[in-house]
CSV table of C-alpha atoms in Angstrom, one decimal:
chain,number,residue,atom,x,y,z
A,1,UNK,CA,-2.2,-36.1,13.2
A,2,UNK,CA,-2.8,-37.1,9.5
A,3,UNK,CA,-1.2,-34.6,6.9
A,4,UNK,CA,-4.2,-31.8,6.2
A,5,UNK,CA,-2.7,-32.9,2.5
A,6,UNK,CA,-2.1,-36.0,2.0
A,7,UNK,CA,-5.4,-38.2,2.0
A,8,UNK,CA,-7.6,-35.6,0.3
A,9,UNK,CA,-11.4,-35.9,-0.2
A,10,UNK,CA,-13.1,-35.2,-3.4
A,11,UNK,CA,-12.8,-32.2,-4.4
A,12,UNK,CA,-9.7,-31.5,-2.5
A,13,UNK,CA,-7.2,-32.6,-5.2
A,14,UNK,CA,-5.7,-30.2,-7.1
A,15,UNK,CA,-7.0,-30.9,-10.6
A,16,UNK,CA,-5.6,-32.7,-13.0
A,17,UNK,CA,-6.5,-31.4,-16.5
A,18,UNK,CA,-5.1,-28.8,-18.1
A,19,UNK,CA,-6.7,-26.5,-20.9
A,20,UNK,CA,-5.9,-24.5,-23.3
A,21,UNK,CA,-6.0,-20.8,-23.2
A,22,UNK,CA,-5.4,-17.2,-25.5
A,23,UNK,CA,-5.7,-13.6,-25.3
A,24,UNK,CA,-8.4,-12.8,-28.0
A,25,UNK,CA,-8.5,-8.9,-28.5
A,26,UNK,CA,-11.6,-6.7,-28.5
A,27,UNK,CA,-11.6,-4.7,-31.8
A,28,UNK,CA,-9.9,-7.0,-33.5
A,29,UNK,CA,-10.4,-10.0,-32.9
A,30,UNK,CA,-6.8,-11.4,-33.2
A,31,UNK,CA,-5.9,-14.2,-31.0
A,32,UNK,CA,-2.1,-15.1,-29.2
A,33,UNK,CA,-0.9,-17.4,-27.1
A,34,UNK,CA,-0.7,-16.8,-23.5
A,35,UNK,CA,3.6,-17.8,-23.3
A,36,UNK,CA,4.1,-13.9,-23.0
A,37,UNK,CA,3.1,-10.8,-21.0
A,38,UNK,CA,0.5,-8.8,-22.9
A,39,UNK,CA,-2.1,-5.9,-22.6
A,40,UNK,CA,-3.2,-4.3,-25.7
A,41,UNK,CA,-2.9,-5.5,-28.8
A,42,UNK,CA,0.0,-5.2,-31.2
A,43,UNK,CA,-2.5,-4.9,-34.5
A,44,UNK,CA,-5.4,-2.0,-33.4
A,45,UNK,CA,-4.2,-1.1,-29.7
A,46,UNK,CA,-7.9,-3.2,-28.7
A,47,UNK,CA,-7.5,-5.1,-25.0
A,48,UNK,CA,-7.9,-8.0,-25.1
A,49,UNK,CA,-10.1,-11.0,-22.5
A,50,UNK,CA,-8.6,-14.5,-21.7
A,51,UNK,CA,-10.7,-17.4,-23.1
A,52,UNK,CA,-10.8,-20.7,-22.9
A,53,UNK,CA,-10.4,-22.9,-25.6
A,54,UNK,CA,-11.6,-26.0,-24.6
A,55,UNK,CA,-14.7,-24.8,-21.9
A,56,UNK,CA,-17.2,-26.6,-23.4
A,57,UNK,CA,-15.5,-29.8,-22.7
A,58,UNK,CA,-16.0,-28.5,-19.2
A,59,UNK,CA,-20.2,-30.1,-19.7
A,60,UNK,CA,-18.9,-32.7,-21.2
A,61,UNK,CA,-17.3,-33.7,-18.1
A,62,UNK,CA,-19.4,-32.8,-15.1
A,63,UNK,CA,-23.4,-31.5,-15.2
A,64,UNK,CA,-24.7,-28.0,-13.9
A,65,UNK,CA,-25.4,-29.8,-10.1
A,66,UNK,CA,-21.5,-31.6,-10.5
A,67,UNK,CA,-20.2,-28.9,-10.4
A,68,UNK,CA,-22.6,-26.9,-7.8
A,69,UNK,CA,-21.2,-30.2,-5.8
A,70,UNK,CA,-17.4,-30.7,-6.7
A,71,UNK,CA,-17.9,-26.6,-5.3
A,72,UNK,CA,-19.6,-26.9,-2.9
A,73,UNK,CA,-17.3,-29.6,-1.3
A,74,UNK,CA,-13.8,-27.6,-2.2
A,75,UNK,CA,-15.8,-25.3,0.2
A,76,UNK,CA,-14.3,-27.1,2.8
A,77,UNK,CA,-10.9,-27.9,1.3
A,78,UNK,CA,-7.5,-27.2,3.6
A,79,UNK,CA,-5.3,-28.0,-0.1
A,80,UNK,CA,-4.2,-24.8,0.2
A,81,UNK,CA,-4.8,-23.9,-4.0
A,82,UNK,CA,-8.0,-24.7,-3.9
A,83,UNK,CA,-8.9,-22.5,-0.2
A,84,UNK,CA,-9.5,-18.7,-2.6
A,85,UNK,CA,-10.4,-17.4,-5.5
A,86,UNK,CA,-9.1,-20.9,-7.3
A,87,UNK,CA,-11.7,-23.0,-5.7
A,88,UNK,CA,-13.5,-22.8,-9.3
A,89,UNK,CA,-10.3,-23.6,-11.0
A,90,UNK,CA,-11.8,-24.6,-14.0
A,91,UNK,CA,-14.1,-21.8,-14.6
A,92,UNK,CA,-11.2,-19.5,-14.4
A,93,UNK,CA,-7.5,-20.2,-15.6
A,94,UNK,CA,-7.2,-24.4,-15.6
A,95,UNK,CA,-3.8,-24.1,-17.2
A,96,UNK,CA,-1.1,-23.3,-13.8
A,97,UNK,CA,-0.2,-25.7,-11.8
A,98,UNK,CA,-0.5,-25.9,-7.9
A,99,UNK,CA,2.8,-24.9,-7.6
A,100,UNK,CA,1.7,-21.6,-9.2
A,101,UNK,CA,-1.0,-21.1,-7.4
A,102,UNK,CA,-0.6,-17.4,-4.4
A,103,UNK,CA,-2.6,-17.3,-1.9
A,104,UNK,CA,-2.9,-14.8,0.5
A,105,UNK,CA,-6.2,-15.5,2.2
A,106,UNK,CA,-7.8,-13.4,-1.0
A,107,UNK,CA,-11.8,-14.5,-1.7
A,108,UNK,CA,-14.8,-15.9,0.4
A,109,UNK,CA,-15.8,-12.9,1.6
A,110,UNK,CA,-18.6,-12.3,3.9
A,111,UNK,CA,-22.3,-11.5,2.4
A,112,UNK,CA,-24.5,-10.0,5.0
A,113,UNK,CA,-27.8,-9.0,4.8
A,114,UNK,CA,-28.9,-5.6,5.8
A,115,UNK,CA,-29.8,-4.7,9.4
A,116,UNK,CA,-33.3,-4.6,8.9
A,117,UNK,CA,-33.9,-0.8,10.0
A,118,UNK,CA,-31.5,-0.2,7.0
A,119,UNK,CA,-33.6,-2.9,4.7
A,120,UNK,CA,-36.7,-1.4,5.9
A,121,UNK,CA,-35.5,2.5,5.7
A,122,UNK,CA,-35.0,1.5,1.4
A,123,UNK,CA,-37.7,-0.5,1.1
A,124,UNK,CA,-36.6,-3.3,-0.7
A,125,UNK,CA,-34.0,-7.0,1.0
A,126,UNK,CA,-30.2,-5.9,0.8
A,127,UNK,CA,-27.1,-6.7,1.8
A,128,UNK,CA,-23.1,-5.8,1.4
A,129,UNK,CA,-20.9,-7.7,0.4
A,130,UNK,CA,-17.9,-6.9,2.2
A,131,UNK,CA,-15.1,-7.4,-0.3
A,132,UNK,CA,-12.7,-5.3,2.1
A,133,UNK,CA,-12.2,-8.3,4.4
A,134,UNK,CA,-9.2,-9.4,1.3
A,135,UNK,CA,-5.7,-9.6,2.6
A,136,UNK,CA,-4.6,-6.2,1.0
A,137,UNK,CA,-8.9,-4.9,2.4
A,138,UNK,CA,-10.1,-4.4,-0.9
A,139,UNK,CA,-11.2,-6.6,-3.7
A,140,UNK,CA,-8.4,-6.0,-6.2
A,141,UNK,CA,-6.6,-9.0,-4.1
A,142,UNK,CA,-9.0,-10.8,-6.1
A,143,UNK,CA,-7.9,-10.4,-9.1
A,144,UNK,CA,-3.4,-10.3,-7.8
A,145,UNK,CA,-4.1,-13.3,-6.9
A,146,UNK,CA,-5.0,-14.7,-10.5
A,147,UNK,CA,-1.9,-12.4,-12.2
A,148,UNK,CA,0.6,-12.8,-10.0
A,149,UNK,CA,-0.1,-16.6,-10.6
A,150,UNK,CA,0.4,-16.3,-13.4
A,151,UNK,CA,3.4,-14.1,-13.6
A,152,UNK,CA,5.1,-17.4,-10.9
A,153,UNK,CA,4.8,-19.6,-13.5
A,154,UNK,CA,5.7,-17.5,-16.6
A,155,UNK,CA,8.8,-16.8,-14.4
A,156,UNK,CA,9.1,-20.4,-13.1
A,157,UNK,CA,8.9,-21.6,-17.3
A,158,UNK,CA,11.6,-18.6,-18.7
A,159,UNK,CA,13.6,-18.5,-15.6
A,160,UNK,CA,13.6,-14.4,-15.3
A,161,UNK,CA,16.3,-13.2,-13.1
A,162,UNK,CA,14.0,-10.0,-12.5
A,163,UNK,CA,10.3,-9.0,-12.7
A,164,UNK,CA,9.3,-5.2,-12.3
A,165,UNK,CA,5.5,-4.5,-11.5
A,166,UNK,CA,4.1,-1.1,-12.5
A,167,UNK,CA,0.8,0.1,-11.5
A,168,UNK,CA,-0.8,3.0,-11.3
A,169,UNK,CA,-3.5,3.0,-9.0
A,170,UNK,CA,-5.8,6.1,-6.3
A,171,UNK,CA,-4.9,3.3,-3.3
A,172,UNK,CA,-6.6,-0.1,-4.1
A,173,UNK,CA,-4.1,-1.4,-6.8
A,174,UNK,CA,-1.4,-0.7,-5.0
A,175,UNK,CA,-1.6,-1.9,-1.5
A,176,UNK,CA,-2.5,-5.0,-3.1
A,177,UNK,CA,0.1,-5.1,-6.2
A,178,UNK,CA,2.8,-4.6,-3.3
A,179,UNK,CA,1.7,-7.4,-1.0
A,180,UNK,CA,1.6,-9.7,-3.2
A,181,UNK,CA,5.2,-9.0,-4.5
A,182,UNK,CA,6.1,-8.7,-1.4
A,183,UNK,CA,4.5,-12.5,-0.4
A,184,UNK,CA,6.4,-13.9,-4.3
A,185,UNK,CA,9.5,-11.3,-3.7
A,186,UNK,CA,12.6,-13.9,-5.4
A,187,UNK,CA,12.5,-11.8,-8.9
A,188,UNK,CA,9.0,-10.2,-8.6
A,189,UNK,CA,9.7,-6.4,-7.1
A,190,UNK,CA,7.4,-4.1,-7.1
A,191,UNK,CA,6.4,0.0,-8.1
A,192,UNK,CA,3.7,2.0,-7.8
A,193,UNK,CA,2.9,6.1,-9.9
A,194,UNK,CA,0.0,7.2,-7.1
A,195,UNK,CA,-1.7,10.8,-7.8
A,196,UNK,CA,0.3,12.9,-5.9
A,197,UNK,CA,-2.3,13.9,-2.4
A,198,UNK,CA,-5.1,11.5,-3.6
A,199,UNK,CA,-4.7,8.7,-1.7
A,200,UNK,CA,-5.8,8.7,1.8
A,201,UNK,CA,-3.2,8.3,4.1
A,202,UNK,CA,-4.7,4.7,5.1
A,203,UNK,CA,-4.2,3.3,1.6
A,204,UNK,CA,-0.9,5.7,0.6
A,205,UNK,CA,1.0,3.1,4.3
A,206,UNK,CA,-0.2,-0.2,2.3
A,207,UNK,CA,2.2,-0.3,0.0
A,208,UNK,CA,4.7,1.9,2.1
A,209,UNK,CA,4.9,-0.7,4.4
A,210,UNK,CA,4.8,-3.5,1.5
A,211,UNK,CA,8.5,-2.4,1.1
A,212,UNK,CA,7.2,-1.0,-2.9
A,213,UNK,CA,8.9,2.3,-4.5
A,214,UNK,CA,5.8,4.4,-4.2
A,215,UNK,CA,6.4,7.1,-7.3
A,216,UNK,CA,3.7,10.0,-7.1
A,217,UNK,CA,2.7,12.0,-9.7
A,218,UNK,CA,0.2,15.8,-10.0
A,219,UNK,CA,-3.2,14.9,-11.1
A,220,UNK,CA,-4.7,12.4,-11.7
A,221,UNK,CA,-5.5,8.7,-12.1
A,222,UNK,CA,-6.0,9.0,-15.3
A,223,UNK,CA,-3.0,11.1,-15.2
A,224,UNK,CA,-0.9,8.0,-13.5
A,225,UNK,CA,-2.5,5.7,-16.2
A,226,UNK,CA,-1.4,6.9,-19.1
A,227,UNK,CA,3.0,7.0,-18.2
A,228,UNK,CA,2.0,2.8,-16.9
A,229,UNK,CA,0.7,2.3,-20.1
A,230,UNK,CA,3.7,3.7,-21.6
A,231,UNK,CA,6.4,2.0,-19.6
A,232,UNK,CA,4.5,-1.7,-20.8
A,233,UNK,CA,5.0,-0.5,-24.5
A,234,UNK,CA,8.4,0.4,-24.2
A,235,UNK,CA,9.5,-1.8,-21.2
A,236,UNK,CA,10.1,-5.0,-19.5
A,237,UNK,CA,7.9,-4.5,-16.7
A,238,UNK,CA,4.4,-6.6,-15.6
A,239,UNK,CA,1.5,-3.9,-16.0
A,240,UNK,CA,-0.8,-5.0,-13.2
A,241,UNK,CA,-3.8,-2.4,-13.7
A,242,UNK,CA,-7.1,-3.3,-14.9
A,243,UNK,CA,-5.9,-4.0,-19.0
A,244,UNK,CA,-4.2,-6.9,-17.3
A,245,UNK,CA,-6.8,-9.0,-18.1
A,246,UNK,CA,-5.3,-12.0,-15.8
A,247,UNK,CA,-6.3,-9.8,-12.7
A,248,UNK,CA,-10.2,-9.5,-15.1
A,249,UNK,CA,-10.2,-13.6,-14.4
A,250,UNK,CA,-9.3,-13.3,-11.0
A,251,UNK,CA,-12.3,-10.8,-10.0
A,252,UNK,CA,-14.9,-13.4,-11.7
A,253,UNK,CA,-14.8,-15.1,-8.4
A,254,UNK,CA,-16.3,-12.6,-7.1
A,255,UNK,CA,-19.7,-14.1,-9.2
A,256,UNK,CA,-19.1,-17.3,-8.8
A,257,UNK,CA,-19.0,-17.0,-5.0
A,258,UNK,CA,-22.1,-14.7,-4.9
A,259,UNK,CA,-24.3,-17.4,-6.7
A,260,UNK,CA,-22.9,-20.4,-4.1
A,261,UNK,CA,-23.8,-18.2,-1.4
A,262,UNK,CA,-27.3,-17.8,-2.5
A,263,UNK,CA,-27.8,-21.5,-3.7
A,264,UNK,CA,-26.8,-21.0,-7.2
A,265,UNK,CA,-30.2,-19.6,-7.6
A,266,UNK,CA,-29.7,-16.0,-9.1
A,267,UNK,CA,-33.3,-15.3,-10.1
A,268,UNK,CA,-34.8,-12.0,-8.4
A,269,UNK,CA,-30.5,-10.9,-7.5
A,270,UNK,CA,-29.8,-7.2,-8.7
A,271,UNK,CA,-25.5,-7.2,-8.2
A,272,UNK,CA,-24.5,-3.2,-7.9
A,273,UNK,CA,-21.2,-2.6,-8.3
A,274,UNK,CA,-19.7,0.4,-8.6
A,275,UNK,CA,-17.5,1.3,-11.7
A,276,UNK,CA,-14.5,2.9,-12.2
A,277,UNK,CA,-11.8,1.7,-14.5
A,278,UNK,CA,-14.2,-1.1,-15.2
A,279,UNK,CA,-12.5,-3.9,-14.5
A,280,UNK,CA,-14.8,-5.1,-11.8
A,281,UNK,CA,-18.3,-5.0,-13.1
A,282,UNK,CA,-16.9,-6.4,-16.2
A,283,UNK,CA,-15.1,-9.5,-14.6
A,284,UNK,CA,-18.5,-10.0,-12.5
A,285,UNK,CA,-20.7,-10.1,-16.1
A,286,UNK,CA,-18.0,-12.7,-17.6
A,287,UNK,CA,-18.3,-14.9,-14.4
A,288,UNK,CA,-22.0,-15.3,-14.1
A,289,UNK,CA,-22.1,-15.7,-18.1
A,290,UNK,CA,-19.4,-18.8,-17.5
A,291,UNK,CA,-21.9,-20.2,-14.9
A,292,UNK,CA,-25.1,-19.8,-17.1
A,293,UNK,CA,-22.9,-21.5,-20.2
A,294,UNK,CA,-22.2,-25.0,-17.7
A,295,UNK,CA,-26.2,-24.3,-16.5
A,296,UNK,CA,-24.6,-24.1,-12.7
A,297,UNK,CA,-26.7,-21.8,-12.7
A,298,UNK,CA,-30.3,-21.2,-14.5
A,299,UNK,CA,-31.1,-17.6,-14.9
A,300,UNK,CA,-28.5,-14.5,-15.3
A,301,UNK,CA,-28.9,-12.2,-12.1
A,302,UNK,CA,-29.1,-8.4,-13.3
A,303,UNK,CA,-26.7,-5.9,-12.9
A,304,UNK,CA,-25.9,-2.8,-12.4
A,305,UNK,CA,-23.2,-0.4,-11.9
A,306,UNK,CA,-22.3,2.9,-10.0
A,307,UNK,CA,-21.1,6.1,-11.3
A,308,UNK,CA,-21.2,9.5,-9.5
A,309,UNK,CA,-21.9,12.2,-11.0
A,310,UNK,CA,-18.3,13.0,-11.3
A,311,UNK,CA,-17.2,10.3,-12.8
A,312,UNK,CA,-19.7,8.8,-15.7
A,313,UNK,CA,-18.6,8.2,-18.7
A,314,UNK,CA,-20.4,4.9,-18.9
A,315,UNK,CA,-23.2,6.4,-17.4
A,316,UNK,CA,-23.5,8.1,-19.7
A,317,UNK,CA,-23.1,5.9,-22.3
A,318,UNK,CA,-25.3,3.4,-21.4
A,319,UNK,CA,-28.3,7.0,-21.0
A,320,UNK,CA,-28.2,7.6,-24.2
A,321,UNK,CA,-31.5,5.6,-25.6
A,322,UNK,CA,-30.5,4.4,-29.3
A,323,UNK,CA,-28.2,1.7,-28.4
A,324,UNK,CA,-27.7,2.2,-32.3
A,325,UNK,CA,-26.3,5.5,-31.7
A,326,UNK,CA,-24.4,6.0,-29.0
A,327,UNK,CA,-20.9,7.2,-28.5
A,328,UNK,CA,-18.2,6.7,-26.5
A,329,UNK,CA,-16.2,9.8,-24.6
A,330,UNK,CA,-14.4,10.3,-21.9
A,331,UNK,CA,-14.6,12.5,-19.3
A,332,UNK,CA,-12.2,14.6,-17.2
A,333,UNK,CA,-13.1,13.9,-13.6
A,334,UNK,CA,-13.9,16.1,-10.8
A,335,UNK,CA,-13.2,14.9,-6.8
A,336,UNK,CA,-14.8,12.0,-5.7
A,337,UNK,CA,-15.1,10.5,-1.9
A,338,UNK,CA,-15.6,7.4,-4.2
A,339,UNK,CA,-11.7,7.2,-5.0
A,340,UNK,CA,-11.7,4.1,-6.6
A,341,UNK,CA,-14.1,5.0,-8.9
A,342,UNK,CA,-12.5,8.4,-9.9
A,343,UNK,CA,-11.5,8.1,-13.4
A,344,UNK,CA,-12.8,9.6,-16.5
A,345,UNK,CA,-11.5,7.7,-19.3
A,346,UNK,CA,-11.1,3.4,-17.8
A,347,UNK,CA,-8.7,1.7,-20.3
A,348,UNK,CA,-12.0,-1.4,-19.3
A,349,UNK,CA,-15.0,0.4,-20.9
A,350,UNK,CA,-14.5,-2.0,-24.7
A,351,UNK,CA,-15.1,-5.0,-22.2
A,352,UNK,CA,-17.7,-3.7,-20.7
A,353,UNK,CA,-19.3,-3.2,-23.8
A,354,UNK,CA,-18.4,-6.7,-25.1
A,355,UNK,CA,-20.2,-7.7,-21.5
A,356,UNK,CA,-22.7,-5.6,-21.3
A,357,UNK,CA,-23.7,-7.2,-25.1
A,358,UNK,CA,-24.1,-10.3,-24.7
A,359,UNK,CA,-25.6,-10.5,-20.9
A,360,UNK,CA,-28.3,-8.3,-22.5
A,361,UNK,CA,-27.8,-10.7,-25.0
A,362,UNK,CA,-28.6,-13.2,-22.8
A,363,UNK,CA,-30.7,-12.2,-20.3
A,364,UNK,CA,-32.8,-9.8,-21.6
A,365,UNK,CA,-32.5,-5.5,-21.8
A,366,UNK,CA,-32.8,-5.3,-18.3
A,367,UNK,CA,-29.9,-7.4,-17.3
A,368,UNK,CA,-27.7,-4.6,-17.5
A,369,UNK,CA,-28.1,-0.9,-16.8
A,370,UNK,CA,-26.2,2.1,-15.0
A,371,UNK,CA,-27.2,4.2,-12.8
A,372,UNK,CA,-25.2,8.5,-11.9
A,373,UNK,CA,-25.4,9.6,-8.6
A,374,UNK,CA,-24.2,12.6,-6.6
A,375,UNK,CA,-21.3,12.5,-3.8
A,376,UNK,CA,-24.0,13.8,-1.7
A,377,UNK,CA,-26.2,10.5,-1.6
A,378,UNK,CA,-22.9,8.5,-1.6
A,379,UNK,CA,-21.7,9.9,1.9
A,380,UNK,CA,-24.9,10.3,3.3
A,381,UNK,CA,-25.0,6.7,2.0
A,382,UNK,CA,-22.2,4.8,3.4
A,383,UNK,CA,-22.0,6.7,6.8
A,384,UNK,CA,-25.8,5.0,6.8
A,385,UNK,CA,-25.0,2.1,6.1
A,386,UNK,CA,-22.3,2.0,8.3
A,387,UNK,CA,-24.0,3.6,11.6
A,388,UNK,CA,-25.7,0.2,11.3
A,389,UNK,CA,-23.9,-2.1,11.7
A,390,UNK,CA,-22.2,-2.9,8.3
A,391,UNK,CA,-18.4,-2.6,7.5
A,392,UNK,CA,-18.7,-0.4,4.2
A,393,UNK,CA,-16.0,2.0,1.8
A,394,UNK,CA,-16.9,5.6,0.0
A,395,UNK,CA,-17.7,2.6,-2.7
A,396,UNK,CA,-19.7,0.4,-0.8
A,397,UNK,CA,-22.0,4.0,-0.2
A,398,UNK,CA,-22.0,4.8,-3.5
A,399,UNK,CA,-23.9,0.6,-4.8
A,400,UNK,CA,-26.1,1.8,-1.2
A,401,UNK,CA,-27.0,5.6,-3.1
A,402,UNK,CA,-27.3,3.3,-6.3
A,403,UNK,CA,-29.5,1.3,-5.4
A,404,UNK,CA,-31.8,3.9,-3.8
A,405,UNK,CA,-31.9,5.8,-7.3
A,406,UNK,CA,-32.6,2.6,-8.6
A,407,UNK,CA,-35.9,1.9,-6.2
A,408,UNK,CA,-36.9,6.1,-7.0
A,409,UNK,CA,-36.0,5.9,-10.9
A,410,UNK,CA,-38.8,1.9,-10.6
A,411,UNK,CA,-36.0,0.1,-12.4
A,412,UNK,CA,-35.2,-2.4,-9.3
A,413,UNK,CA,-38.7,-3.8,-8.0
A,414,UNK,CA,-40.3,-5.2,-4.8
A,415,UNK,CA,-39.8,-8.1,-5.2
A,416,UNK,CA,-35.4,-8.9,-5.7
A,417,UNK,CA,-32.9,-8.9,-3.5
A,418,UNK,CA,-30.0,-6.9,-3.5
A,419,UNK,CA,-26.2,-7.5,-2.8
A,420,UNK,CA,-23.8,-4.7,-2.9
A,421,UNK,CA,-20.3,-4.3,-3.7
A,422,UNK,CA,-18.5,-3.0,-0.5
A,423,UNK,CA,-15.4,-3.1,-2.7
A,424,UNK,CA,-12.8,-2.2,0.8
A,425,UNK,CA,-13.1,-1.7,4.1
A,426,UNK,CA,-13.8,1.5,6.0
A,427,UNK,CA,-11.3,2.3,7.2
A,428,UNK,CA,-9.0,3.2,4.4
A,429,UNK,CA,-11.7,5.7,3.8
A,430,UNK,CA,-11.9,7.4,7.1
A,431,UNK,CA,-11.0,10.7,6.5
A,432,UNK,CA,-14.2,11.6,4.5
A,433,UNK,CA,-15.9,9.8,7.2
A,434,UNK,CA,-13.8,12.9,9.3
A,435,UNK,CA,-14.7,15.9,7.1
A,436,UNK,CA,-18.5,14.5,7.1
A,437,UNK,CA,-18.5,14.8,11.0
A,438,UNK,CA,-17.1,17.8,10.7
A,439,UNK,CA,-18.0,19.0,8.1
A,440,UNK,CA,-15.0,20.4,6.6
A,441,UNK,CA,-15.7,19.1,3.2
A,442,UNK,CA,-14.0,20.9,0.5
A,443,UNK,CA,-15.9,22.6,-1.9
A,444,UNK,CA,-16.3,20.4,-5.5
A,445,UNK,CA,-16.9,17.8,-3.6
A,446,UNK,CA,-20.3,19.2,-3.5
A,447,UNK,CA,-20.7,17.6,0.0
A,448,UNK,CA,-23.1,19.0,3.2
A,449,UNK,CA,-23.4,16.3,6.3
A,450,UNK,CA,-26.9,15.8,7.7
A,451,UNK,CA,-26.8,16.5,11.0
A,452,UNK,CA,-28.5,13.8,11.7
A,453,UNK,CA,-25.9,11.3,10.9
A,454,UNK,CA,-22.9,13.1,12.2
A,455,UNK,CA,-20.8,12.0,15.0
A,456,UNK,CA,-18.1,13.3,17.5
A,457,UNK,CA,-16.0,12.7,20.6
A,458,UNK,CA,-17.3,15.3,23.7
A,459,UNK,CA,-14.9,15.8,26.1
A,460,UNK,CA,-16.5,15.3,30.2
A,461,UNK,CA,-14.0,16.3,32.1
A,462,UNK,CA,-11.1,19.3,31.1
A,463,UNK,CA,-7.8,18.0,31.4
A,464,UNK,CA,-7.5,21.0,33.9
A,465,UNK,CA,-9.5,19.2,36.6
A,466,UNK,CA,-8.0,16.0,35.9
A,467,UNK,CA,-4.3,17.4,36.6
A,468,UNK,CA,-5.6,19.2,40.0
A,469,UNK,CA,-7.7,16.3,41.3
A,470,UNK,CA,-6.7,13.1,42.8
A,471,UNK,CA,-6.8,10.0,41.4
A,472,UNK,CA,-9.9,9.0,43.7
A,473,UNK,CA,-11.8,12.4,43.3
A,474,UNK,CA,-11.4,12.5,39.3
A,475,UNK,CA,-13.0,9.4,39.1
A,476,UNK,CA,-15.9,10.0,41.0
A,477,UNK,CA,-15.7,13.7,38.7
A,478,UNK,CA,-15.8,12.4,35.4
A,479,UNK,CA,-18.0,9.1,36.0
A,480,UNK,CA,-20.8,12.0,37.5
A,481,UNK,CA,-20.2,13.2,33.7
A,482,UNK,CA,-20.6,10.7,32.3
A,483,UNK,CA,-23.8,10.2,34.8
A,484,UNK,CA,-25.3,13.4,34.0
A,485,UNK,CA,-24.5,13.1,29.9
A,486,UNK,CA,-26.6,10.3,29.5
A,487,UNK,CA,-28.9,10.5,32.4
A,488,UNK,CA,-28.4,7.5,33.6
A,489,UNK,CA,-30.5,6.2,36.5
A,490,UNK,CA,-29.6,5.7,40.0
A,491,UNK,CA,-29.9,1.3,40.4
A,492,UNK,CA,-33.4,0.3,43.0
């Protein structure tokens, strides 16, 4: 049997060409090399985006249709480094060597069209992209695969004997960071800071299981973020929150996969993205813009961000009608079921504004918008989605609620199709489902269950009956109770 990587077919061999990349500050425009870990501009404190200085040469190498053919061919590759997000290597980080790329099965997550009953109820065809089927069960793995690949390259280049990675998290970031750190191993160690009591047990179990040092502090995500920012500015640590522009780069792969799944035709598509720290919506817009620039797609989709009314600074900014006089202000968050989006001062807001400006310039005024939904709408939508065969988290419910709201506001028309970002697996947020089913939400959430959507187990035989009956009598009693409960009819 031949070795799967010994004789690569076209599109399966790892690219030989390398390019030049730089950090570009969105505040003052200052540029810096990528041979060190940088998060914010030393000159003005602005956040960075990464820029490929040789990107325009890609158009000289291949036409748009030729790039499509290459990426499509790689969908069947057995070359490990090209199996995940780096299927789109040339569009992302073409400075990395094959040996540095970390692959744990991230990317290529399924896009599942809505069940017909749910589609008809919403009134427009749509699909969930199930990013909860990434290795740590959230979209954060896309960014971590890129960030840790870059980190491996730096470790190899500089010979570092110890690297402490650190992140603030509402759950998903810490799970992904700890997982990838534990896989890379060697000099790389993981520390995560979580808001005490604000992370679900399922999410807390993940970094603990990966062996990370887990530290809790009172407050919310924004408090944790201030601490890790202080650490990153003053100590030798590798920050893995979305201030890390390599993470944003990896998350662009979401856009590439959506475009590829729909045959590279984005006309009439609306992509709904929950906005928390705003890194993902930034990355998705950046990814689509790259595809358009190379002629891989002929038109941009529309991108619609969604925020809860309990954490909505980006919606508040874009709800101001006059772009010339809009002002941005952080908000104090209230408890939200969309925990990954419960962020009052997203560090990537400058990136959102910069990319949204470019997106609108290329796609028109309707190309980017933001809608606000309530906690009640989020939970109702998540339960409805999952009752129709989906596995959406609360952020996926937020997107479905956003689609329903966009329909009500006339932002999405009958002839369009929506792709909803379910950022994590529903099991990570099973506690909120339980509170919905048992009507036990704390009042600050403002969620009252819809009785038609609630569900609970029913005990059909008491433990006392089980104890007193013989095995045969117990089986018969249990079966008769099930028959009575379901109203079953005997076979003819």
